[in-house]
């Protein structure tokens, strides 16, 4: 299934694709610059290639401008590796990626999406709130720390 909104297409992707890898590396570098190693919870490129992860990219023509992943956590889906190229921000790409993740989570039978984000990522907080996410307690294997914000959204 391909989701098209304006000229941005959200399609299944491969984290090992050259452009997707470059985006993920940029995201990882940003997270390392903002947060201590023990507070970084991003997935490696290899970890994004397992069967329980659905990875999507945002394409404009043949250029990859954003990415996001949905991790199957059994009773809920978790948003992972959400990142948009800084030069492509303001085009609604993150909104489109989140819509696709929510649709995929619903199709997989999940009734809840959860995520962990950094406290310094204020634009991300606003985006997630605009999509119905609210703060929640740590979940899964996460532990409370001073730089993580945990959020949840009911689907359906």
PDB file of C-alpha atoms in Angstrom, residues 18-144:
ATOM      1  CA  UNK A  18      21.745   4.485   0.883  1.00  0.00           C
ATOM      2  CA  UNK A  19      19.422   7.473   1.378  1.00  0.00           C
ATOM      3  CA  UNK A  20      17.575   5.912   4.318  1.00  0.00           C
ATOM      4  CA  UNK A  21      20.880   5.015   5.967  1.00  0.00           C
ATOM      5  CA  UNK A  22      22.080   8.612   5.561  1.00  0.00           C
ATOM      6  CA  UNK A  23      18.910   9.904   7.267  1.00  0.00           C
ATOM      7  CA  UNK A  24      19.241   7.409  10.103  1.00  0.00           C
ATOM      8  CA  UNK A  25      22.898   8.305  10.599  1.00  0.00           C
ATOM      9  CA  UNK A  26      21.969  12.009  10.734  1.00  0.00           C
ATOM     10  CA  UNK A  27      19.275  11.216  13.303  1.00  0.00           C
ATOM     11  CA  UNK A  28      21.696   9.167  15.401  1.00  0.00           C
ATOM     12  CA  UNK A  29      24.297  11.956  15.275  1.00  0.00           C
ATOM     13  CA  UNK A  30      21.700  14.491  16.425  1.00  0.00           C
ATOM     14  CA  UNK A  31      20.589  12.270  19.313  1.00  0.00           C
ATOM     15  CA  UNK A  32      24.207  11.713  20.369  1.00  0.00           C
ATOM     16  CA  UNK A  33      24.795  15.483  20.356  1.00  0.00           C
ATOM     17  CA  UNK A  34      21.743  16.160  22.543  1.00  0.00           C
ATOM     18  CA  UNK A  35      21.614  13.255  24.994  1.00  0.00           C
ATOM     19  CA  UNK A  36      23.909  11.059  27.079  1.00  0.00           C
ATOM     20  CA  UNK A  37      24.604   7.603  25.670  1.00  0.00           C
ATOM     21  CA  UNK A  38      22.566   5.877  28.396  1.00  0.00           C
ATOM     22  CA  UNK A  39      19.547   8.044  27.502  1.00  0.00           C
ATOM     23  CA  UNK A  40      19.656   7.294  23.763  1.00  0.00           C
ATOM     24  CA  UNK A  41      17.167   4.643  22.715  1.00  0.00           C
ATOM     25  CA  UNK A  42      17.438   4.760  18.928  1.00  0.00           C
ATOM     26  CA  UNK A  43      17.634   1.466  17.064  1.00  0.00           C
ATOM     27  CA  UNK A  44      20.648   0.537  14.962  1.00  0.00           C
ATOM     28  CA  UNK A  45      20.159   0.105  11.241  1.00  0.00           C
ATOM     29  CA  UNK A  46      20.430  -3.675  11.665  1.00  0.00           C
ATOM     30  CA  UNK A  47      17.819  -3.625  14.456  1.00  0.00           C
ATOM     31  CA  UNK A  48      15.423  -1.829  12.099  1.00  0.00           C
ATOM     32  CA  UNK A  49      15.672  -4.726   9.620  1.00  0.00           C
ATOM     33  CA  UNK A  50      14.036  -7.413  11.769  1.00  0.00           C
ATOM     34  CA  UNK A  51      10.601  -8.876  10.924  1.00  0.00           C
ATOM     35  CA  UNK A  52       8.851  -7.159  13.879  1.00  0.00           C
ATOM     36  CA  UNK A  53       9.712  -3.708  12.484  1.00  0.00           C
ATOM     37  CA  UNK A  54       7.881  -1.984   9.627  1.00  0.00           C
ATOM     38  CA  UNK A  55      10.090   0.758   8.171  1.00  0.00           C
ATOM     39  CA  UNK A  56       8.703   3.545   5.996  1.00  0.00           C
ATOM     40  CA  UNK A  57      10.264   6.341   3.994  1.00  0.00           C
ATOM     41  CA  UNK A  58       8.904   9.621   2.690  1.00  0.00           C
ATOM     42  CA  UNK A  59       9.794  10.139  -0.952  1.00  0.00           C
ATOM     43  CA  UNK A  60       9.621  13.207  -3.139  1.00  0.00           C
ATOM     44  CA  UNK A  61      10.424  11.887  -6.580  1.00  0.00           C
ATOM     45  CA  UNK A  62      13.351   9.567  -5.945  1.00  0.00           C
ATOM     46  CA  UNK A  63      14.709  11.515  -2.960  1.00  0.00           C
ATOM     47  CA  UNK A  64      14.202  10.108   0.549  1.00  0.00           C
ATOM     48  CA  UNK A  65      13.265  13.000   2.844  1.00  0.00           C
ATOM     49  CA  UNK A  66      12.072  11.229   5.983  1.00  0.00           C
ATOM     50  CA  UNK A  67      11.693   7.907   7.732  1.00  0.00           C
ATOM     51  CA  UNK A  68       9.804   6.264  10.568  1.00  0.00           C
ATOM     52  CA  UNK A  69       9.352   2.768  11.924  1.00  0.00           C
ATOM     53  CA  UNK A  70       6.638   0.830  13.704  1.00  0.00           C
ATOM     54  CA  UNK A  71       7.851  -1.802  16.175  1.00  0.00           C
ATOM     55  CA  UNK A  72       5.495  -4.656  17.053  1.00  0.00           C
ATOM     56  CA  UNK A  73       5.600  -4.876  20.844  1.00  0.00           C
ATOM     57  CA  UNK A  74       2.918  -7.536  21.157  1.00  0.00           C
ATOM     58  CA  UNK A  75       0.110  -5.583  22.781  1.00  0.00           C
ATOM     59  CA  UNK A  76       0.956  -2.194  21.213  1.00  0.00           C
ATOM     60  CA  UNK A  77       2.957  -0.569  18.442  1.00  0.00           C
ATOM     61  CA  UNK A  78       5.925   1.674  19.163  1.00  0.00           C
ATOM     62  CA  UNK A  79       7.009   4.608  17.002  1.00  0.00           C
ATOM     63  CA  UNK A  80      10.764   4.434  16.338  1.00  0.00           C
ATOM     64  CA  UNK A  81      13.334   6.256  14.186  1.00  0.00           C
ATOM     65  CA  UNK A  82      11.098   9.191  13.260  1.00  0.00           C
ATOM     66  CA  UNK A  83      13.259  11.693  11.371  1.00  0.00           C
ATOM     67  CA  UNK A  84      12.868  14.230   8.579  1.00  0.00           C
ATOM     68  CA  UNK A  85      15.748  15.794   6.675  1.00  0.00           C
ATOM     69  CA  UNK A  86      16.206  19.290   8.176  1.00  0.00           C
ATOM     70  CA  UNK A  87      16.094  20.808   4.680  1.00  0.00           C
ATOM     71  CA  UNK A  88      12.690  19.231   4.023  1.00  0.00           C
ATOM     72  CA  UNK A  89      10.938  20.240   7.227  1.00  0.00           C
ATOM     73  CA  UNK A  90       7.759  22.283   6.984  1.00  0.00           C
ATOM     74  CA  UNK A  91       6.290  20.164   4.167  1.00  0.00           C
ATOM     75  CA  UNK A  92       4.117  18.046   6.470  1.00  0.00           C
ATOM     76  CA  UNK A  93       6.321  14.980   6.041  1.00  0.00           C
ATOM     77  CA  UNK A  94       6.337  14.052   9.739  1.00  0.00           C
ATOM     78  CA  UNK A  95       2.527  14.306   9.824  1.00  0.00           C
ATOM     79  CA  UNK A  96       2.290  12.003   6.808  1.00  0.00           C
ATOM     80  CA  UNK A  97       4.683   9.503   8.345  1.00  0.00           C
ATOM     81  CA  UNK A  98       2.692   9.433  11.604  1.00  0.00           C
ATOM     82  CA  UNK A  99      -0.571   8.944   9.692  1.00  0.00           C
ATOM     83  CA  UNK A 100       1.002   5.982   7.904  1.00  0.00           C
ATOM     84  CA  UNK A 101       2.307   4.459  11.144  1.00  0.00           C
ATOM     85  CA  UNK A 102      -1.132   4.805  12.749  1.00  0.00           C
ATOM     86  CA  UNK A 103      -2.778   3.165   9.728  1.00  0.00           C
ATOM     87  CA  UNK A 104      -0.238   0.330   9.778  1.00  0.00           C
ATOM     88  CA  UNK A 105      -0.674  -0.152  13.531  1.00  0.00           C
ATOM     89  CA  UNK A 106      -4.444  -0.302  13.116  1.00  0.00           C
ATOM     90  CA  UNK A 107      -4.075  -2.796  10.251  1.00  0.00           C
ATOM     91  CA  UNK A 108      -1.918  -4.970  12.531  1.00  0.00           C
ATOM     92  CA  UNK A 109      -4.681  -4.928  15.159  1.00  0.00           C
ATOM     93  CA  UNK A 110      -3.059  -2.585  17.663  1.00  0.00           C
ATOM     94  CA  UNK A 111      -5.286  -0.289  19.682  1.00  0.00           C
ATOM     95  CA  UNK A 112      -2.422   1.771  21.083  1.00  0.00           C
ATOM     96  CA  UNK A 113       0.730   3.492  19.831  1.00  0.00           C
ATOM     97  CA  UNK A 114       3.514   4.447  22.236  1.00  0.00           C
ATOM     98  CA  UNK A 115       6.795   6.294  21.904  1.00  0.00           C
ATOM     99  CA  UNK A 116       9.806   7.590  23.768  1.00  0.00           C
ATOM    100  CA  UNK A 117      11.232  10.963  22.792  1.00  0.00           C
ATOM    101  CA  UNK A 118      13.818  13.321  24.179  1.00  0.00           C
ATOM    102  CA  UNK A 119      12.902  16.207  26.444  1.00  0.00           C
ATOM    103  CA  UNK A 120      14.828  18.665  24.235  1.00  0.00           C
ATOM    104  CA  UNK A 121      12.843  17.788  21.092  1.00  0.00           C
ATOM    105  CA  UNK A 122      10.069  20.343  21.573  1.00  0.00           C
ATOM    106  CA  UNK A 123       8.932  20.350  17.933  1.00  0.00           C
ATOM    107  CA  UNK A 124       8.495  16.591  18.141  1.00  0.00           C
ATOM    108  CA  UNK A 125       6.406  16.963  21.309  1.00  0.00           C
ATOM    109  CA  UNK A 126       4.101  19.404  19.504  1.00  0.00           C
ATOM    110  CA  UNK A 127       3.806  17.057  16.531  1.00  0.00           C
ATOM    111  CA  UNK A 128       2.929  14.089  18.705  1.00  0.00           C
ATOM    112  CA  UNK A 129       0.373  16.070  20.722  1.00  0.00           C
ATOM    113  CA  UNK A 130      -1.232  17.240  17.466  1.00  0.00           C
ATOM    114  CA  UNK A 131      -1.672  13.555  16.602  1.00  0.00           C
ATOM    115  CA  UNK A 132      -3.399  12.730  19.877  1.00  0.00           C
ATOM    116  CA  UNK A 133      -0.440  11.524  21.924  1.00  0.00           C
ATOM    117  CA  UNK A 134      -0.398  12.273  25.643  1.00  0.00           C
ATOM    118  CA  UNK A 135       2.339  11.759  28.204  1.00  0.00           C
ATOM    119  CA  UNK A 136       2.412   8.433  30.025  1.00  0.00           C
ATOM    120  CA  UNK A 137       4.613   6.412  32.360  1.00  0.00           C
ATOM    121  CA  UNK A 138       7.639   4.532  31.023  1.00  0.00           C
ATOM    122  CA  UNK A 139       6.642   1.342  29.225  1.00  0.00           C
ATOM    123  CA  UNK A 140       8.282  -1.839  27.993  1.00  0.00           C
ATOM    124  CA  UNK A 141      11.963  -1.982  28.912  1.00  0.00           C
ATOM    125  CA  UNK A 142      12.288   1.779  29.389  1.00  0.00           C
ATOM    126  CA  UNK A 143      13.105   3.260  32.774  1.00  0.00           C
ATOM    127  CA  UNK A 144      12.319   6.773  33.922  1.00  0.00           C
TER     128      UNK A 144
END
